[in-house]
Each structure stands twice: as structure tokens, then as C-alpha cells.
PDB file of C-alpha atoms in Angstrom:
ATOM      1  CA  UNK A   1       0.124  -0.314  -0.248  1.00 63.00           C
ATOM      2  CA  UNK A   2       1.403   3.337  -0.918  1.00 73.00           C
ATOM      3  CA  UNK A   3       1.657   6.090   2.495  1.00 84.00           C
ATOM      4  CA  UNK A   4      -0.196   9.541   1.534  1.00 82.00           C
ATOM      5  CA  UNK A   5       1.932  11.131   4.397  1.00 86.00           C
ATOM      6  CA  UNK A   6       5.268   9.364   2.996  1.00 94.00           C
ATOM      7  CA  UNK A   7       7.737  11.686   0.846  1.00 96.00           C
ATOM      8  CA  UNK A   8       6.386  11.823  -2.702  1.00 97.00           C
ATOM      9  CA  UNK A   9       9.419   9.734  -4.206  1.00 97.00           C
ATOM     10  CA  UNK A  10       8.534   7.285  -1.699  1.00 97.00           C
ATOM     11  CA  UNK A  11       5.281   7.194  -3.060  1.00 97.00           C
ATOM     12  CA  UNK A  12       6.399   6.665  -6.495  1.00 97.00           C
ATOM     13  CA  UNK A  13       8.657   3.856  -5.858  1.00 97.00           C
ATOM     14  CA  UNK A  14       5.961   1.803  -3.407  1.00 97.00           C
ATOM     15  CA  UNK A  15       3.369   2.403  -6.127  1.00 97.00           C
ATOM     16  CA  UNK A  16       6.317   1.026  -8.320  1.00 97.00           C
ATOM     17  CA  UNK A  17       6.573  -2.471  -6.353  1.00 97.00           C
ATOM     18  CA  UNK A  18       2.271  -2.893  -5.747  1.00 97.00           C
ATOM     19  CA  UNK A  19       2.963  -3.280  -9.725  1.00 98.00           C
ATOM     20  CA  UNK A  20       5.382  -5.424 -10.180  1.00 98.00           C
ATOM     21  CA  UNK A  21       4.181  -7.233  -6.567  1.00 98.00           C
ATOM     22  CA  UNK A  22       1.169  -7.873  -8.900  1.00 98.00           C
ATOM     23  CA  UNK A  23       2.964  -8.693 -12.305  1.00 98.00           C
ATOM     24  CA  UNK A  24       4.519 -11.601 -10.133  1.00 98.00           C
ATOM     25  CA  UNK A  25       2.073 -13.300  -8.730  1.00 98.00           C
ATOM     26  CA  UNK A  26      -0.356 -12.415 -11.170  1.00 98.00           C
ATOM     27  CA  UNK A  27       1.499 -13.194 -14.610  1.00 98.00           C
ATOM     28  CA  UNK A  28       3.358 -15.848 -13.047  1.00 98.00           C
ATOM     29  CA  UNK A  29       2.374 -18.641 -16.355  1.00 98.00           C
ATOM     30  CA  UNK A  30       2.950 -16.469 -18.414  1.00 98.00           C
ATOM     31  CA  UNK A  31       6.456 -14.807 -17.855  1.00 98.00           C
ATOM     32  CA  UNK A  32       7.088 -18.880 -17.895  1.00 98.00           C
ATOM     33  CA  UNK A  33       5.163 -19.456 -21.316  1.00 98.00           C
ATOM     34  CA  UNK A  34       7.106 -16.727 -22.560  1.00 98.00           C
ATOM     35  CA  UNK A  35      10.575 -17.367 -21.701  1.00 98.00           C
ATOM     36  CA  UNK A  36      10.173 -21.226 -22.820  1.00 98.00           C
ATOM     37  CA  UNK A  37       9.472 -19.341 -26.028  1.00 98.00           C
ATOM     38  CA  UNK A  38      12.689 -18.138 -26.044  1.00 98.00           C
ATOM     39  CA  UNK A  39      14.673 -21.130 -25.523  1.00 98.00           C
ATOM     40  CA  UNK A  40      12.665 -22.882 -28.217  1.00 98.00           C
ATOM     41  CA  UNK A  41      14.002 -19.888 -30.605  1.00 98.00           C
ATOM     42  CA  UNK A  42      17.754 -19.838 -29.666  1.00 98.00           C
ATOM     43  CA  UNK A  43      17.857 -23.854 -29.220  1.00 97.00           C
ATOM     44  CA  UNK A  44      16.294 -24.604 -32.534  1.00 97.00           C
ATOM     45  CA  UNK A  45      17.786 -21.862 -34.155  1.00 96.00           C
ATOM     46  CA  UNK A  46      15.780 -19.174 -34.160  1.00 96.00           C
ATOM     47  CA  UNK A  47      15.806 -15.560 -33.603  1.00 96.00           C
ATOM     48  CA  UNK A  48      14.675 -12.828 -31.109  1.00 98.00           C
ATOM     49  CA  UNK A  49      13.676  -9.544 -32.539  1.00 98.00           C
ATOM     50  CA  UNK A  50      11.734  -7.067 -30.184  1.00 98.00           C
ATOM     51  CA  UNK A  51       9.108  -4.005 -30.862  1.00 97.00           C
ATOM     52  CA  UNK A  52       8.109  -1.211 -29.435  1.00 95.00           C
ATOM     53  CA  UNK A  53       7.010   2.620 -30.237  1.00 90.00           C
ATOM     54  CA  UNK A  54       7.180   5.916 -28.243  1.00 89.00           C
ATOM     55  CA  UNK A  55       8.385   5.137 -24.949  1.00 91.00           C
ATOM     56  CA  UNK A  56       7.491   1.473 -25.313  1.00 94.00           C
ATOM     57  CA  UNK A  57      10.409   1.656 -27.215  1.00 94.00           C
ATOM     58  CA  UNK A  58      12.644   1.963 -24.426  1.00 94.00           C
ATOM     59  CA  UNK A  59      11.735  -1.895 -23.170  1.00 96.00           C
ATOM     60  CA  UNK A  60      12.382  -2.981 -25.875  1.00 96.00           C
ATOM     61  CA  UNK A  61      16.015  -1.962 -26.391  1.00 95.00           C
ATOM     62  CA  UNK A  62      16.614  -2.408 -23.151  1.00 96.00           C
ATOM     63  CA  UNK A  63      16.577  -5.790 -23.925  1.00 97.00           C
ATOM     64  CA  UNK A  64      18.838  -5.668 -27.068  1.00 97.00           C
ATOM     65  CA  UNK A  65      22.768  -5.972 -26.718  1.00 97.00           C
ATOM     66  CA  UNK A  66      22.268  -5.740 -22.712  1.00 96.00           C
ATOM     67  CA  UNK A  67      24.529  -7.007 -20.625  1.00 97.00           C
ATOM     68  CA  UNK A  68      23.008  -9.776 -18.407  1.00 98.00           C
ATOM     69  CA  UNK A  69      20.635 -10.587 -21.730  1.00 98.00           C
ATOM     70  CA  UNK A  70      20.594 -12.647 -24.652  1.00 98.00           C
ATOM     71  CA  UNK A  71      22.732 -11.245 -27.103  1.00 98.00           C
ATOM     72  CA  UNK A  72      19.577 -13.248 -29.891  1.00 97.00           C
ATOM     73  CA  UNK A  73      17.509  -9.790 -29.372  1.00 98.00           C
ATOM     74  CA  UNK A  74      17.269  -7.838 -32.310  1.00 98.00           C
ATOM     75  CA  UNK A  75      15.635  -4.351 -31.817  1.00 96.00           C
ATOM     76  CA  UNK A  76      12.975  -4.407 -34.985  1.00 95.00           C
ATOM     77  CA  UNK A  77      13.055  -0.538 -35.578  1.00 87.00           C
ATOM     78  CA  UNK A  78      10.081   1.340 -37.037  1.00 88.00           C
ATOM     79  CA  UNK A  79      11.754   5.331 -38.272  1.00 86.00           C
ATOM     80  CA  UNK A  80      10.369   7.430 -36.622  1.00 86.00           C
ATOM     81  CA  UNK A  81       7.906   5.443 -34.220  1.00 87.00           C
ATOM     82  CA  UNK A  82      10.551   5.249 -31.401  1.00 77.00           C
ATOM     83  CA  UNK A  83       8.798   9.049 -31.225  1.00 66.00           C
ATOM     84  CA  UNK A  84      11.700  10.924 -28.734  1.00 73.00           C
ATOM     85  CA  UNK A  85      13.845   9.999 -31.729  1.00 74.00           C
ATOM     86  CA  UNK A  86      12.555  12.447 -34.349  1.00 81.00           C
ATOM     87  CA  UNK A  87      11.575  16.319 -34.590  1.00 85.00           C
ATOM     88  CA  UNK A  88       8.844  17.127 -33.685  1.00 88.00           C
ATOM     89  CA  UNK A  89       8.431  13.912 -30.823  1.00 84.00           C
ATOM     90  CA  UNK A  90       4.205  13.588 -31.840  1.00 87.00           C
ATOM     91  CA  UNK A  91       5.733  12.173 -35.038  1.00 87.00           C
ATOM     92  CA  UNK A  92       5.952   9.007 -33.927  1.00 85.00           C
ATOM     93  CA  UNK A  93       2.650   9.195 -32.236  1.00 88.00           C
ATOM     94  CA  UNK A  94       1.039   9.323 -35.414  1.00 91.00           C
ATOM     95  CA  UNK A  95       3.011   6.970 -37.208  1.00 91.00           C
ATOM     96  CA  UNK A  96       1.706   4.350 -34.896  1.00 92.00           C
ATOM     97  CA  UNK A  97      -1.872   4.783 -36.695  1.00 93.00           C
ATOM     98  CA  UNK A  98      -0.583   4.366 -40.036  1.00 91.00           C
ATOM     99  CA  UNK A  99      -1.725   1.337 -41.858  1.00 93.00           C
ATOM    100  CA  UNK A 100       0.146  -0.773 -43.963  1.00 94.00           C
ATOM    101  CA  UNK A 101       3.156   0.085 -42.534  1.00 95.00           C
ATOM    102  CA  UNK A 102       3.785  -2.776 -40.356  1.00 95.00           C
ATOM    103  CA  UNK A 103       3.171  -5.308 -42.981  1.00 96.00           C
ATOM    104  CA  UNK A 104       5.978  -3.211 -44.334  1.00 96.00           C
ATOM    105  CA  UNK A 105       8.337  -2.898 -41.945  1.00 95.00           C
ATOM    106  CA  UNK A 106       7.492  -6.788 -41.338  1.00 96.00           C
ATOM    107  CA  UNK A 107       8.241  -7.947 -45.276  1.00 96.00           C
ATOM    108  CA  UNK A 108      11.361  -5.649 -44.989  1.00 96.00           C
ATOM    109  CA  UNK A 109      13.155  -7.211 -41.905  1.00 96.00           C
ATOM    110  CA  UNK A 110      14.758 -10.182 -41.425  1.00 96.00           C
ATOM    111  CA  UNK A 111      12.140 -11.911 -39.390  1.00 96.00           C
ATOM    112  CA  UNK A 112      11.359 -15.040 -40.591  1.00 96.00           C
ATOM    113  CA  UNK A 113       9.173 -17.658 -39.655  1.00 96.00           C
ATOM    114  CA  UNK A 114      10.254 -19.614 -36.442  1.00 96.00           C
ATOM    115  CA  UNK A 115      11.614 -16.669 -34.989  1.00 98.00           C
ATOM    116  CA  UNK A 116      10.161 -14.992 -31.824  1.00 98.00           C
ATOM    117  CA  UNK A 117       8.801 -10.946 -31.687  1.00 98.00           C
ATOM    118  CA  UNK A 118       7.588  -9.447 -28.864  1.00 98.00           C
ATOM    119  CA  UNK A 119       5.694  -6.750 -28.824  1.00 98.00           C
ATOM    120  CA  UNK A 120       5.380  -3.865 -26.485  1.00 98.00           C
ATOM    121  CA  UNK A 121       2.165  -1.747 -26.475  1.00 97.00           C
ATOM    122  CA  UNK A 122       0.639  -0.175 -23.534  1.00 97.00           C
ATOM    123  CA  UNK A 123      -2.107   0.907 -24.972  1.00 97.00           C
ATOM    124  CA  UNK A 124      -2.702  -1.968 -27.690  1.00 97.00           C
ATOM    125  CA  UNK A 125      -5.004  -0.136 -29.120  1.00 97.00           C
ATOM    126  CA  UNK A 126      -2.884   2.012 -32.721  1.00 96.00           C
ATOM    127  CA  UNK A 127      -2.833   0.371 -35.910  1.00 96.00           C
ATOM    128  CA  UNK A 128       0.564  -0.230 -35.784  1.00 96.00           C
ATOM    129  CA  UNK A 129       1.239  -2.839 -32.931  1.00 97.00           C
ATOM    130  CA  UNK A 130      -1.995  -4.140 -34.157  1.00 98.00           C
ATOM    131  CA  UNK A 131      -1.284  -5.431 -37.562  1.00 97.00           C
ATOM    132  CA  UNK A 132       2.156  -6.230 -36.650  1.00 97.00           C
ATOM    133  CA  UNK A 133       0.926  -8.708 -34.207  1.00 98.00           C
ATOM    134  CA  UNK A 134      -1.715 -10.010 -37.079  1.00 98.00           C
ATOM    135  CA  UNK A 135       1.066 -10.008 -40.363  1.00 98.00           C
ATOM    136  CA  UNK A 136       3.670 -11.518 -37.817  1.00 98.00           C
ATOM    137  CA  UNK A 137       1.843 -15.015 -36.902  1.00 98.00           C
ATOM    138  CA  UNK A 138       0.502 -15.082 -41.097  1.00 97.00           C
ATOM    139  CA  UNK A 139       4.438 -14.985 -41.158  1.00 97.00           C
ATOM    140  CA  UNK A 140       4.456 -17.761 -39.236  1.00 98.00           C
ATOM    141  CA  UNK A 141       6.379 -15.852 -36.257  1.00 98.00           C
ATOM    142  CA  UNK A 142       5.529 -16.429 -32.593  1.00 98.00           C
ATOM    143  CA  UNK A 143       3.888 -13.386 -31.405  1.00 98.00           C
ATOM    144  CA  UNK A 144       4.254 -12.202 -27.324  1.00 98.00           C
ATOM    145  CA  UNK A 145       2.686  -9.269 -25.866  1.00 98.00           C
ATOM    146  CA  UNK A 146       3.079  -6.931 -23.634  1.00 98.00           C
ATOM    147  CA  UNK A 147       0.664  -5.027 -22.946  1.00 98.00           C
ATOM    148  CA  UNK A 148      -1.916  -3.156 -20.235  1.00 98.00           C
ATOM    149  CA  UNK A 149      -5.179  -5.512 -20.981  1.00 98.00           C
ATOM    150  CA  UNK A 150      -7.157  -2.728 -18.779  1.00 97.00           C
ATOM    151  CA  UNK A 151      -6.877  -0.367 -22.277  1.00 97.00           C
ATOM    152  CA  UNK A 152      -9.175  -2.963 -24.030  1.00 96.00           C
ATOM    153  CA  UNK A 153     -11.806  -3.133 -21.375  1.00 96.00           C
ATOM    154  CA  UNK A 154     -11.598   0.884 -21.042  1.00 97.00           C
ATOM    155  CA  UNK A 155     -10.572   2.329 -23.850  1.00 97.00           C
ATOM    156  CA  UNK A 156     -11.775   1.458 -28.056  1.00 97.00           C
ATOM    157  CA  UNK A 157      -9.285   0.089 -30.636  1.00 97.00           C
ATOM    158  CA  UNK A 158      -7.480   2.869 -33.266  1.00 96.00           C
ATOM    159  CA  UNK A 159      -7.288  -0.208 -35.815  1.00 95.00           C
ATOM    160  CA  UNK A 160     -10.108  -0.469 -38.299  1.00 94.00           C
ATOM    161  CA  UNK A 161     -10.431  -3.551 -36.685  1.00 95.00           C
ATOM    162  CA  UNK A 162     -11.450  -2.869 -33.698  1.00 96.00           C
ATOM    163  CA  UNK A 163      -9.228  -5.021 -32.325  1.00 97.00           C
ATOM    164  CA  UNK A 164      -5.776  -4.501 -29.724  1.00 98.00           C
ATOM    165  CA  UNK A 165      -2.181  -5.967 -29.256  1.00 98.00           C
ATOM    166  CA  UNK A 166      -3.668  -8.332 -26.913  1.00 98.00           C
ATOM    167  CA  UNK A 167      -6.218 -10.233 -29.660  1.00 98.00           C
ATOM    168  CA  UNK A 168      -3.405 -11.259 -31.725  1.00 98.00           C
ATOM    169  CA  UNK A 169      -0.586 -13.024 -29.351  1.00 98.00           C
ATOM    170  CA  UNK A 170       0.443 -16.939 -28.783  1.00 98.00           C
ATOM    171  CA  UNK A 171       1.520 -15.497 -25.008  1.00 98.00           C
ATOM    172  CA  UNK A 172       0.276 -12.418 -23.967  1.00 98.00           C
ATOM    173  CA  UNK A 173       1.584 -10.675 -20.634  1.00 98.00           C
ATOM    174  CA  UNK A 174      -0.409  -7.885 -18.327  1.00 98.00           C
ATOM    175  CA  UNK A 175       1.697  -5.282 -16.870  1.00 98.00           C
ATOM    176  CA  UNK A 176      -1.480  -4.194 -14.681  1.00 98.00           C
ATOM    177  CA  UNK A 177      -0.620  -0.913 -15.623  1.00 98.00           C
ATOM    178  CA  UNK A 178      -3.658   1.759 -15.001  1.00 97.00           C
ATOM    179  CA  UNK A 179      -5.426   3.487 -18.004  1.00 98.00           C
ATOM    180  CA  UNK A 180      -3.315   7.196 -18.515  1.00 96.00           C
ATOM    181  CA  UNK A 181      -0.138   5.784 -16.942  1.00 97.00           C
ATOM    182  CA  UNK A 182       0.047   7.305 -14.346  1.00 97.00           C
ATOM    183  CA  UNK A 183       0.570   6.243 -10.238  1.00 97.00           C
ATOM    184  CA  UNK A 184       0.164   9.940  -7.918  1.00 97.00           C
ATOM    185  CA  UNK A 185      -1.906  12.554  -7.625  1.00 96.00           C
ATOM    186  CA  UNK A 186      -1.815  15.739  -5.614  1.00 96.00           C
ATOM    187  CA  UNK A 187      -4.334  18.974  -5.257  1.00 95.00           C
ATOM    188  CA  UNK A 188      -1.516  21.490  -6.499  1.00 97.00           C
ATOM    189  CA  UNK A 189      -1.147  19.609  -9.774  1.00 97.00           C
ATOM    190  CA  UNK A 190      -4.058  19.474 -12.619  1.00 97.00           C
ATOM    191  CA  UNK A 191      -2.957  16.092 -13.792  1.00 97.00           C
ATOM    192  CA  UNK A 192      -2.621  12.735 -12.740  1.00 97.00           C
ATOM    193  CA  UNK A 193       0.974  11.814 -12.545  1.00 98.00           C
ATOM    194  CA  UNK A 194       4.449   9.787 -12.691  1.00 98.00           C
ATOM    195  CA  UNK A 195       4.713   6.879 -14.622  1.00 98.00           C
ATOM    196  CA  UNK A 196       5.221   3.665 -13.875  1.00 97.00           C
ATOM    197  CA  UNK A 197       5.056   1.038 -17.509  1.00 97.00           C
ATOM    198  CA  UNK A 198       8.765   1.682 -17.962  1.00 97.00           C
ATOM    199  CA  UNK A 199       9.992   0.577 -14.686  1.00 97.00           C
ATOM    200  CA  UNK A 200       6.985  -2.311 -14.717  1.00 98.00           C
ATOM    201  CA  UNK A 201       7.897  -3.265 -18.610  1.00 98.00           C
ATOM    202  CA  UNK A 202      11.341  -3.622 -18.090  1.00 98.00           C
ATOM    203  CA  UNK A 203      10.486  -5.863 -15.395  1.00 98.00           C
ATOM    204  CA  UNK A 204       9.013  -7.930 -16.929  1.00 98.00           C
ATOM    205  CA  UNK A 205      10.638  -8.315 -19.847  1.00 98.00           C
ATOM    206  CA  UNK A 206      14.017  -9.279 -17.784  1.00 98.00           C
ATOM    207  CA  UNK A 207      11.794 -11.892 -15.886  1.00 98.00           C
ATOM    208  CA  UNK A 208      11.416 -13.529 -19.453  1.00 98.00           C
ATOM    209  CA  UNK A 209      14.928 -13.414 -20.299  1.00 98.00           C
ATOM    210  CA  UNK A 210      16.045 -14.575 -16.970  1.00 98.00           C
ATOM    211  CA  UNK A 211      13.579 -17.899 -17.287  1.00 98.00           C
ATOM    212  CA  UNK A 212      15.152 -18.300 -20.727  1.00 98.00           C
ATOM    213  CA  UNK A 213      18.249 -18.603 -19.793  1.00 98.00           C
ATOM    214  CA  UNK A 214      17.771 -21.252 -16.843  1.00 98.00           C
ATOM    215  CA  UNK A 215      15.533 -23.038 -19.144  1.00 98.00           C
ATOM    216  CA  UNK A 216      18.325 -23.728 -21.797  1.00 98.00           C
ATOM    217  CA  UNK A 217      20.485 -24.562 -18.789  1.00 98.00           C
ATOM    218  CA  UNK A 218      18.285 -26.794 -17.893  1.00 98.00           C
ATOM    219  CA  UNK A 219      17.967 -28.621 -21.270  1.00 98.00           C
ATOM    220  CA  UNK A 220      21.871 -28.295 -21.569  1.00 98.00           C
ATOM    221  CA  UNK A 221      22.202 -25.369 -23.425  1.00 98.00           C
ATOM    222  CA  UNK A 222      24.268 -22.997 -23.051  1.00 97.00           C
ATOM    223  CA  UNK A 223      22.779 -19.705 -22.954  1.00 98.00           C
ATOM    224  CA  UNK A 224      24.083 -16.858 -24.941  1.00 98.00           C
ATOM    225  CA  UNK A 225      24.169 -13.937 -22.168  1.00 98.00           C
ATOM    226  CA  UNK A 226      25.798 -10.829 -23.159  1.00 98.00           C
ATOM    227  CA  UNK A 227      28.891  -9.638 -20.277  1.00 98.00           C
ATOM    228  CA  UNK A 228      29.119  -5.730 -19.692  1.00 97.00           C
ATOM    229  CA  UNK A 229      31.783  -3.839 -21.772  1.00 95.00           C
ATOM    230  CA  UNK A 230      33.003  -2.622 -18.451  1.00 97.00           C
ATOM    231  CA  UNK A 231      34.248  -5.785 -16.704  1.00 97.00           C
ATOM    232  CA  UNK A 232      38.034  -7.616 -17.752  1.00 98.00           C
ATOM    233  CA  UNK A 233      37.571  -9.596 -20.621  1.00 97.00           C
ATOM    234  CA  UNK A 234      33.760  -8.732 -21.424  1.00 97.00           C
ATOM    235  CA  UNK A 235      34.580  -7.603 -24.717  1.00 97.00           C
ATOM    236  CA  UNK A 236      36.493 -10.440 -25.335  1.00 97.00           C
ATOM    237  CA  UNK A 237      33.463 -12.423 -24.346  1.00 97.00           C
ATOM    238  CA  UNK A 238      31.085 -11.235 -26.654  1.00 97.00           C
ATOM    239  CA  UNK A 239      33.018 -10.610 -29.685  1.00 97.00           C
ATOM    240  CA  UNK A 240      33.367 -14.569 -29.526  1.00 97.00           C
ATOM    241  CA  UNK A 241      29.414 -14.556 -29.053  1.00 97.00           C
ATOM    242  CA  UNK A 242      29.343 -12.566 -32.541  1.00 96.00           C
ATOM    243  CA  UNK A 243      31.398 -14.828 -34.090  1.00 96.00           C
ATOM    244  CA  UNK A 244      29.398 -18.015 -32.786  1.00 97.00           C
ATOM    245  CA  UNK A 245      25.996 -16.549 -33.687  1.00 96.00           C
ATOM    246  CA  UNK A 246      26.487 -13.650 -36.393  1.00 94.00           C
ATOM    247  CA  UNK A 247      23.778 -15.407 -38.428  1.00 94.00           C
ATOM    248  CA  UNK A 248      20.906 -14.319 -36.166  1.00 96.00           C
ATOM    249  CA  UNK A 249      22.537 -11.091 -34.787  1.00 97.00           C
ATOM    250  CA  UNK A 250      21.630  -7.781 -36.477  1.00 95.00           C
ATOM    251  CA  UNK A 251      22.601  -5.204 -33.984  1.00 93.00           C
ATOM    252  CA  UNK A 252      25.812  -5.551 -35.301  1.00 85.00           C
ATOM    253  CA  UNK A 253      25.464  -5.686 -38.493  1.00 74.00           C
TER     254      UNK A 253
END
């Protein structure tokens, strides 16, 4: 519980912890399934891609070339859709509503049948993530969606199909984030504030990657985990992974 008398910073951290505890308690089966899906891809010669638009891209980027993370996770990039790497920043939001864009991105990407695509979209209501999931499945990819299911209950889809990201995934991870993505209010502040989706979504996905690593080890497969370049021998370790898995790593090309 958040103590309203606690300092603001503590209230935010307590709120984030509460959400992470909900995810831990309610999404365990989905985390296990998603981790197994990543392990299957690694062991079976597949590749892993992660996509997120706007601030959802932050959690996707956190999986790529990450110390302690799987070397085979690649960012599926949609130029301009990150939202904060272009001017105006609002262009990213506009691109999320463009029909047909997801199909073009996937058809020109290295993704192929048997790969895994992680799609991160807090609301899951915009055309880009919805059509990304739809088309990925037609191409034979396994789709893991990370979204807040609350949006599908409390908002309307912006895609002509009337559906949400969650409707087109093999596995859904529900971040439990409330509509609006804020956890604090104050009488002197006219809008709710303090978003928590990045904290929770990144936590969820790191739990999935950790699960995948252990599943691989249990199967007798050495998981291709990156080491920090800031520890002795880290760059050499990572260079060997790149040599071994170069045909499945696209962030180096």
C-alpha cells in the first residue's frame, strides 16, 4: 500500500513495487511460457526480435545488446516510431496510426517463420502494434505481447479491425498499468503524474529473459548471455558470441 503521508519519491517507488508484485503474483504462468518460447527459439536456430513504439520502445531497447541479456535479441526498428528520436516528437504517435506500415516493416526485415517477436505497447490500441502482431503470425512468427489489458476494457481500438494487440498474440504479458500510465495525484497538480510502465514492463521482460536462460541451461544448452563491456574480458566474451551467432545477430551488422 502507498502511504499518502510518505515523501513523494517514496510514494512513487511504493506504487511501482505494488505493480511489480501484482505482475509477480498474477503473470507467473505467462512469464514461464514466454521464457520457454525464447528458449525454444535459441535452441532451435531461431532469432528473437523486440519492437515498441514511443516510450514502449525503451523496454524493447533494454533487451538488445544488454549486459546480462540474451545476445540473440534484435531491435525491430520502425524509423520515426520511437517517438523521441525525431522532431517533432509527435510524429511517432502519428506513425502508430498508419495502416499498412507494419506489413512493410516486417516484409523488409530479416524476421522469418520460427522466430519470436516481442511487441510492447502499453495501450495495445494503435494500428502499428495491432497489425504488427497480425502480420507476424501470418508469417509464422511466435508473438509475445506486452501490454495493459485494462486498455482493452476501458478504451476503444484505433485499428479498423476494432481489435487490440492482446487479440493477436500467442502469449500475453499484462503489465497491470492503469489507463493513463500514472500512479500519483496531488491537489495542486491539475493532471495525474508519475508514469510506471517503463519500470514494470522492463521488469517483466527481464524476468522472461532470466527464465529463458535457466530453461536453456536445464536443457543442456549454454545460453548466449552477453557480459558487460565494463568488466575485464567482457568485450572478448561478447566478440566470441558474435562470431558464434553472427547469422542471428543483427545489431552488429
